[in-house]
PDB file of C-alpha atoms in Angstrom:
ATOM      1  CA  MET U   1     -67.377 -18.477 -19.658  1.00  0.00           C
ATOM      2  CA  ARG U   2     -64.126 -20.499 -19.653  1.00  0.00           C
ATOM      3  CA  LEU U   3     -61.777 -20.415 -22.573  1.00  0.00           C
ATOM      4  CA  THR U   4     -60.343 -23.713 -23.575  1.00  0.00           C
ATOM      5  CA  SER U   5     -56.591 -24.018 -24.134  1.00  0.00           C
ATOM      6  CA  ALA U   6     -57.165 -24.147 -27.904  1.00  0.00           C
ATOM      7  CA  ILE U   7     -58.830 -20.737 -27.805  1.00  0.00           C
ATOM      8  CA  ARG U   8     -56.280 -19.185 -25.329  1.00  0.00           C
ATOM      9  CA  LYS U   9     -53.222 -20.050 -27.476  1.00  0.00           C
ATOM     10  CA  PRO U  10     -54.232 -17.855 -30.456  1.00  0.00           C
ATOM     11  CA  HIS U  11     -54.926 -14.963 -28.040  1.00  0.00           C
ATOM     12  CA  ALA U  12     -51.474 -15.316 -26.426  1.00  0.00           C
ATOM     13  CA  ALA U  13     -49.769 -15.540 -29.823  1.00  0.00           C
ATOM     14  CA  ALA U  14     -51.616 -12.438 -31.036  1.00  0.00           C
ATOM     15  CA  ALA U  15     -50.631 -10.522 -27.890  1.00  0.00           C
ATOM     16  CA  ALA U  16     -46.961 -11.509 -28.308  1.00  0.00           C
ATOM     17  CA  ALA U  17     -46.989 -10.488 -31.978  1.00  0.00           C
ATOM     18  CA  LEU U  18     -48.566  -7.134 -31.065  1.00  0.00           C
ATOM     19  CA  LEU U  19     -45.908  -6.525 -28.396  1.00  0.00           C
ATOM     20  CA  LEU U  20     -43.037  -7.373 -30.786  1.00  0.00           C
ATOM     21  CA  THR U  21     -44.503  -5.166 -33.485  1.00  0.00           C
ATOM     22  CA  THR U  22     -44.857  -2.288 -31.031  1.00  0.00           C
ATOM     23  CA  LEU U  23     -41.271  -2.636 -29.802  1.00  0.00           C
ATOM     24  CA  ALA U  24     -39.869  -2.900 -33.332  1.00  0.00           C
ATOM     25  CA  GLY U  25     -41.849   0.180 -34.330  1.00  0.00           C
ATOM     26  CA  CYS U  26     -40.188   2.146 -31.511  1.00  0.00           C
ATOM     27  CA  GLY U  27     -36.728   1.235 -32.716  1.00  0.00           C
ATOM     28  CA  VAL U  28     -36.040  -1.272 -29.925  1.00  0.00           C
ATOM     29  CA  THR U  29     -33.797  -4.000 -31.255  1.00  0.00           C
ATOM     30  CA  THR U  30     -31.809  -6.788 -29.699  1.00  0.00           C
ATOM     31  CA  THR U  31     -28.084  -6.332 -29.096  1.00  0.00           C
ATOM     32  CA  ASP U  32     -25.212  -8.303 -27.672  1.00  0.00           C
ATOM     33  CA  ALA U  33     -23.149  -7.148 -24.695  1.00  0.00           C
ATOM     34  CA  ILE U  34     -20.844  -4.288 -25.611  1.00  0.00           C
ATOM     35  CA  ASP U  35     -17.326  -4.279 -24.143  1.00  0.00           C
ATOM     36  CA  ALA U  36     -16.636  -0.702 -23.101  1.00  0.00           C
ATOM     37  CA  GLY U  37     -13.610  -1.062 -20.824  1.00  0.00           C
ATOM     38  CA  LEU U  38     -13.275  -1.178 -17.074  1.00  0.00           C
ATOM     39  CA  PRO U  39     -16.220  -0.250 -14.840  1.00  0.00           C
ATOM     40  CA  ALA U  40     -16.158   3.211 -13.272  1.00  0.00           C
ATOM     41  CA  THR U  41     -14.544   3.478  -9.864  1.00  0.00           C
ATOM     42  CA  GLY U  42     -14.769   6.103  -7.191  1.00  0.00           C
ATOM     43  CA  ALA U  43     -18.355   6.532  -8.331  1.00  0.00           C
ATOM     44  CA  ARG U  44     -21.892   5.715  -7.383  1.00  0.00           C
ATOM     45  CA  LYS U  45     -22.762   2.132  -6.573  1.00  0.00           C
ATOM     46  CA  GLN U  46     -24.955   0.648  -9.260  1.00  0.00           C
ATOM     47  CA  GLY U  47     -28.645   0.752  -8.481  1.00  0.00           C
ATOM     48  CA  ILE U  48     -28.212   3.168  -5.569  1.00  0.00           C
ATOM     49  CA  THR U  49     -28.340   6.839  -6.422  1.00  0.00           C
ATOM     50  CA  ASN U  50     -26.596   8.523  -3.475  1.00  0.00           C
ATOM     51  CA  THR U  51     -24.091   5.955  -2.235  1.00  0.00           C
ATOM     52  CA  TYR U  52     -20.485   5.901  -3.405  1.00  0.00           C
ATOM     53  CA  GLU U  53     -17.711   3.370  -2.985  1.00  0.00           C
ATOM     54  CA  LEU U  54     -13.957   3.420  -3.239  1.00  0.00           C
ATOM     55  CA  ARG U  55     -11.225   0.870  -3.767  1.00  0.00           C
ATOM     56  CA  LEU U  56      -8.348   0.478  -1.356  1.00  0.00           C
ATOM     57  CA  TYR U  57      -5.379  -1.745  -2.133  1.00  0.00           C
ATOM     58  CA  PHE U  58      -3.814  -3.966   0.539  1.00  0.00           C
ATOM     59  CA  MET U  59      -1.403  -6.867   0.586  1.00  0.00           C
ATOM     60  CA  THR U  60      -2.726 -10.411   0.976  1.00  0.00           C
ATOM     61  CA  PRO U  61      -0.927 -13.759   1.186  1.00  0.00           C
ATOM     62  CA  THR U  62      -1.450 -14.087  -2.588  1.00  0.00           C
ATOM     63  CA  GLY U  63      -0.435 -10.543  -3.605  1.00  0.00           C
ATOM     64  CA  ILE U  64      -1.915  -7.074  -3.750  1.00  0.00           C
ATOM     65  CA  ALA U  65      -5.701  -6.980  -3.891  1.00  0.00           C
ATOM     66  CA  ALA U  66      -8.399  -4.334  -3.998  1.00  0.00           C
ATOM     67  CA  THR U  67     -11.151  -4.113  -1.449  1.00  0.00           C
ATOM     68  CA  ARG U  68     -14.284  -2.013  -1.791  1.00  0.00           C
ATOM     69  CA  ARG U  69     -15.669   0.199   0.929  1.00  0.00           C
ATOM     70  CA  ASP U  70     -18.854   2.221   1.056  1.00  0.00           C
ATOM     71  CA  ALA U  71     -17.953   5.889   1.162  1.00  0.00           C
ATOM     72  CA  GLY U  72     -21.359   7.535   1.539  1.00  0.00           C
ATOM     73  CA  ASP U  73     -20.341  10.643  -0.405  1.00  0.00           C
ATOM     74  CA  LYS U  74     -18.287  10.988  -3.560  1.00  0.00           C
ATOM     75  CA  VAL U  75     -14.617  10.530  -2.774  1.00  0.00           C
ATOM     76  CA  GLY U  76     -11.431  11.569  -4.497  1.00  0.00           C
ATOM     77  CA  ALA U  77      -7.802  10.578  -4.160  1.00  0.00           C
ATOM     78  CA  GLU U  78      -7.257  12.636  -0.988  1.00  0.00           C
ATOM     79  CA  ASP U  79     -10.069  10.822   0.848  1.00  0.00           C
ATOM     80  CA  ALA U  80      -9.023   7.436  -0.495  1.00  0.00           C
ATOM     81  CA  ILE U  81      -5.391   7.900   0.626  1.00  0.00           C
ATOM     82  CA  ALA U  82      -6.572   8.994   4.092  1.00  0.00           C
ATOM     83  CA  TRP U  83      -8.630   5.791   4.369  1.00  0.00           C
ATOM     84  CA  LEU U  84      -5.720   3.707   3.062  1.00  0.00           C
ATOM     85  CA  LEU U  85      -3.343   5.115   5.681  1.00  0.00           C
ATOM     86  CA  LYS U  86      -5.706   3.966   8.448  1.00  0.00           C
ATOM     87  CA  GLY U  87      -5.081   0.388   7.311  1.00  0.00           C
ATOM     88  CA  PRO U  88      -7.456  -2.515   6.790  1.00  0.00           C
ATOM     89  CA  ASN U  89     -10.617  -2.720   8.867  1.00  0.00           C
ATOM     90  CA  GLN U  90     -11.483  -5.820  10.894  1.00  0.00           C
ATOM     91  CA  PRO U  91     -13.287  -7.755   8.114  1.00  0.00           C
ATOM     92  CA  GLU U  92     -10.360  -7.054   5.759  1.00  0.00           C
ATOM     93  CA  LYS U  93      -7.870  -8.236   8.385  1.00  0.00           C
ATOM     94  CA  GLU U  94      -9.904 -11.421   8.791  1.00  0.00           C
ATOM     95  CA  ARG U  95      -9.524 -11.975   5.036  1.00  0.00           C
ATOM     96  CA  GLY U  96      -5.734 -11.758   5.464  1.00  0.00           C
ATOM     97  CA  MET U  97      -5.262  -8.192   4.258  1.00  0.00           C
ATOM     98  CA  TYR U  98      -2.543  -5.954   5.672  1.00  0.00           C
ATOM     99  CA  SER U  99      -0.720  -2.760   4.750  1.00  0.00           C
ATOM    100  CA  ASP U 100       2.947  -2.524   3.859  1.00  0.00           C
ATOM    101  CA  LEU U 101       2.954   1.259   4.319  1.00  0.00           C
ATOM    102  CA  PRO U 102       5.276   2.531   7.056  1.00  0.00           C
ATOM    103  CA  LYS U 103       3.985   4.619   9.963  1.00  0.00           C
ATOM    104  CA  LEU U 104       4.180   8.188   8.725  1.00  0.00           C
ATOM    105  CA  ASN U 105       5.037  10.984  11.150  1.00  0.00           C
ATOM    106  CA  GLY U 106       3.659  14.095   9.518  1.00  0.00           C
ATOM    107  CA  GLU U 107       1.065  15.180   7.022  1.00  0.00           C
ATOM    108  CA  VAL U 108       0.373  13.607   3.668  1.00  0.00           C
ATOM    109  CA  HIS U 109      -0.643  16.047   0.922  1.00  0.00           C
ATOM    110  CA  VAL U 110      -2.602  14.894  -2.111  1.00  0.00           C
ATOM    111  CA  THR U 111      -3.131  17.073  -5.167  1.00  0.00           C
ATOM    112  CA  THR U 112      -5.143  16.196  -8.244  1.00  0.00           C
ATOM    113  CA  GLY U 113      -5.298  17.429 -11.807  1.00  0.00           C
ATOM    114  CA  THR U 114      -6.627  16.102 -15.068  1.00  0.00           C
ATOM    115  CA  MET U 115      -5.656  12.419 -15.093  1.00  0.00           C
ATOM    116  CA  ARG U 116      -2.878  13.127 -12.532  1.00  0.00           C
ATOM    117  CA  VAL U 117      -2.422  12.690  -8.782  1.00  0.00           C
ATOM    118  CA  GLY U 118       0.466  13.928  -6.643  1.00  0.00           C
ATOM    119  CA  ILE U 119       1.139  12.417  -3.214  1.00  0.00           C
ATOM    120  CA  GLN U 120       3.660  14.162  -0.982  1.00  0.00           C
ATOM    121  CA  LEU U 121       4.752  12.032   1.972  1.00  0.00           C
ATOM    122  CA  PRO U 122       6.756  12.900   5.104  1.00  0.00           C
ATOM    123  CA  TYR U 123       8.970   9.953   4.191  1.00  0.00           C
ATOM    124  CA  ASN U 124      11.733   9.144   1.721  1.00  0.00           C
ATOM    125  CA  VAL U 125       9.784   7.667  -1.205  1.00  0.00           C
ATOM    126  CA  LEU U 126      12.820   5.665  -2.317  1.00  0.00           C
ATOM    127  CA  ARG U 127      12.525   3.655   0.893  1.00  0.00           C
ATOM    128  CA  LEU U 128       8.939   2.580   0.158  1.00  0.00           C
ATOM    129  CA  SER U 129       8.591  -1.075  -0.741  1.00  0.00           C
ATOM    130  CA  LEU U 130       7.133  -1.937  -4.149  1.00  0.00           C
ATOM    131  CA  VAL U 131       4.000  -3.120  -2.343  1.00  0.00           C
ATOM    132  CA  ALA U 132       3.629   0.195  -0.488  1.00  0.00           C
ATOM    133  CA  ARG U 133       4.122   2.139  -3.735  1.00  0.00           C
ATOM    134  CA  SER U 134       1.508  -0.015  -5.422  1.00  0.00           C
ATOM    135  CA  GLN U 135      -0.952   0.514  -2.567  1.00  0.00           C
ATOM    136  CA  LEU U 136      -0.616   4.300  -2.857  1.00  0.00           C
ATOM    137  CA  VAL U 137      -0.618   4.483  -6.661  1.00  0.00           C
ATOM    138  CA  CYS U 138      -3.507   2.087  -7.261  1.00  0.00           C
ATOM    139  CA  THR U 139      -5.690   3.560  -4.498  1.00  0.00           C
ATOM    140  CA  ALA U 140      -5.146   7.131  -5.743  1.00  0.00           C
ATOM    141  CA  ALA U 141      -5.596   6.256  -9.428  1.00  0.00           C
ATOM    142  CA  SER U 142      -8.768   4.251  -8.773  1.00  0.00           C
ATOM    143  CA  ALA U 143     -10.315   7.202  -6.955  1.00  0.00           C
ATOM    144  CA  GLU U 144      -9.533   9.642  -9.780  1.00  0.00           C
ATOM    145  CA  VAL U 145     -10.188   7.641 -12.951  1.00  0.00           C
ATOM    146  CA  PRO U 146     -13.014   9.254 -14.941  1.00  0.00           C
ATOM    147  CA  ARG U 147     -15.896   7.218 -16.283  1.00  0.00           C
ATOM    148  CA  GLY U 148     -14.985   5.594 -19.574  1.00  0.00           C
ATOM    149  CA  ARG U 149     -11.234   5.644 -18.923  1.00  0.00           C
ATOM    150  CA  ALA U 150      -8.929   2.919 -17.609  1.00  0.00           C
ATOM    151  CA  VAL U 151      -7.151   3.166 -14.268  1.00  0.00           C
ATOM    152  CA  GLN U 152      -3.856   2.916 -16.206  1.00  0.00           C
ATOM    153  CA  ASP U 153      -4.606   6.311 -17.760  1.00  0.00           C
ATOM    154  CA  VAL U 154      -4.132   8.132 -14.439  1.00  0.00           C
ATOM    155  CA  LYS U 155      -0.510   9.042 -13.680  1.00  0.00           C
ATOM    156  CA  VAL U 156       0.614   9.300 -10.044  1.00  0.00           C
ATOM    157  CA  GLU U 157       3.657  11.091  -8.648  1.00  0.00           C
ATOM    158  CA  LEU U 158       5.100  10.188  -5.236  1.00  0.00           C
ATOM    159  CA  SER U 159       7.379  12.660  -3.490  1.00  0.00           C
ATOM    160  CA  GLY U 160       9.075  12.849  -0.122  1.00  0.00           C
ATOM    161  CA  GLY U 161      12.535  12.941   1.432  1.00  0.00           C
ATOM    162  CA  ASN U 162      13.757  15.258  -1.352  1.00  0.00           C
ATOM    163  CA  TYR U 163      12.983  12.596  -3.970  1.00  0.00           C
ATOM    164  CA  VAL U 164      10.275  12.330  -6.614  1.00  0.00           C
ATOM    165  CA  VAL U 165       9.064   9.236  -8.462  1.00  0.00           C
ATOM    166  CA  SER U 166       6.965  10.429 -11.405  1.00  0.00           C
ATOM    167  CA  ASP U 167       4.525   8.975 -13.895  1.00  0.00           C
ATOM    168  CA  LEU U 168       3.571   5.823 -12.027  1.00  0.00           C
ATOM    169  CA  VAL U 169       0.513   3.929 -13.210  1.00  0.00           C
ATOM    170  CA  CYS U 170      -1.525   1.097 -11.723  1.00  0.00           C
ATOM    171  CA  ASP U 171      -1.658  -2.046 -13.818  1.00  0.00           C
ATOM    172  CA  ASN U 172      -2.960  -5.359 -12.457  1.00  0.00           C
ATOM    173  CA  ASN U 173      -2.803  -3.973  -8.882  1.00  0.00           C
ATOM    174  CA  ASN U 174       0.884  -3.032  -9.193  1.00  0.00           C
ATOM    175  CA  ALA U 175       2.604   0.318  -9.766  1.00  0.00           C
ATOM    176  CA  PHE U 176       4.899   0.718 -12.759  1.00  0.00           C
ATOM    177  CA  PRO U 177       6.573   3.672 -14.453  1.00  0.00           C
ATOM    178  CA  ALA U 178       4.230   4.684 -17.278  1.00  0.00           C
ATOM    179  CA  ALA U 179       6.918   3.973 -19.877  1.00  0.00           C
ATOM    180  CA  GLN U 180       7.398   0.438 -18.570  1.00  0.00           C
ATOM    181  CA  VAL U 181       3.834  -0.820 -18.188  1.00  0.00           C
ATOM    182  CA  PRO U 182       3.885  -4.505 -19.101  1.00  0.00           C
ATOM    183  CA  THR U 183       2.007  -5.405 -22.248  1.00  0.00           C
ATOM    184  CA  LYS U 184       0.780  -8.753 -23.458  1.00  0.00           C
ATOM    185  CA  ALA U 185       3.405 -10.558 -25.496  1.00  0.00           C
ATOM    186  CA  ALA U 186       2.554 -10.995 -29.138  1.00  0.00           C
ATOM    187  CA  VAL U 187       1.503 -14.540 -29.886  1.00  0.00           C
ATOM    188  CA  SER U 188       3.282 -15.913 -32.915  1.00  0.00           C
ATOM    189  CA  THR U 189       1.528 -18.416 -35.108  1.00  0.00           C
ATOM    190  CA  PRO U 190       3.522 -21.238 -36.709  1.00  0.00           C
TER     191      PRO U 190
END
């Protein structure tokens, strides 16, 4: 027996009403998008349970930019800095990315703590360009930022050549002293 469209419509409407009633009875309600800060970094890729990614920061013709790489396993600041020091891979080079970090003769030591990263270089840190500092600080901070926190919350210390530059944070892909992080100017209304 074939149902005519006049008979099928009440059945579809009844099914939809039953579904909505069931969902409402379970406490399922509609919501808008909730702004909860920056997405997690140095963490699992969304939708894939055992694959991680990290962000490396390189210079481009338009400024410092982040690039994502699959890491396989969970990575921290030490791994991320090791990858950064190898420089951009071929696809990144083809996109115009390059590193402003000098060739380092010696070992780089990375230590981590709660919301802190220390990077000891075999190089005078005062001779690093602002771009090179930003590459190190942003790469390390991105690898160590906990879920639910902003990358600016992680403080990085660079040391080397008997000098220390403390409390650097990554903001908009650039490294700044934590006390001097730029803020949005207040907009005055006439």
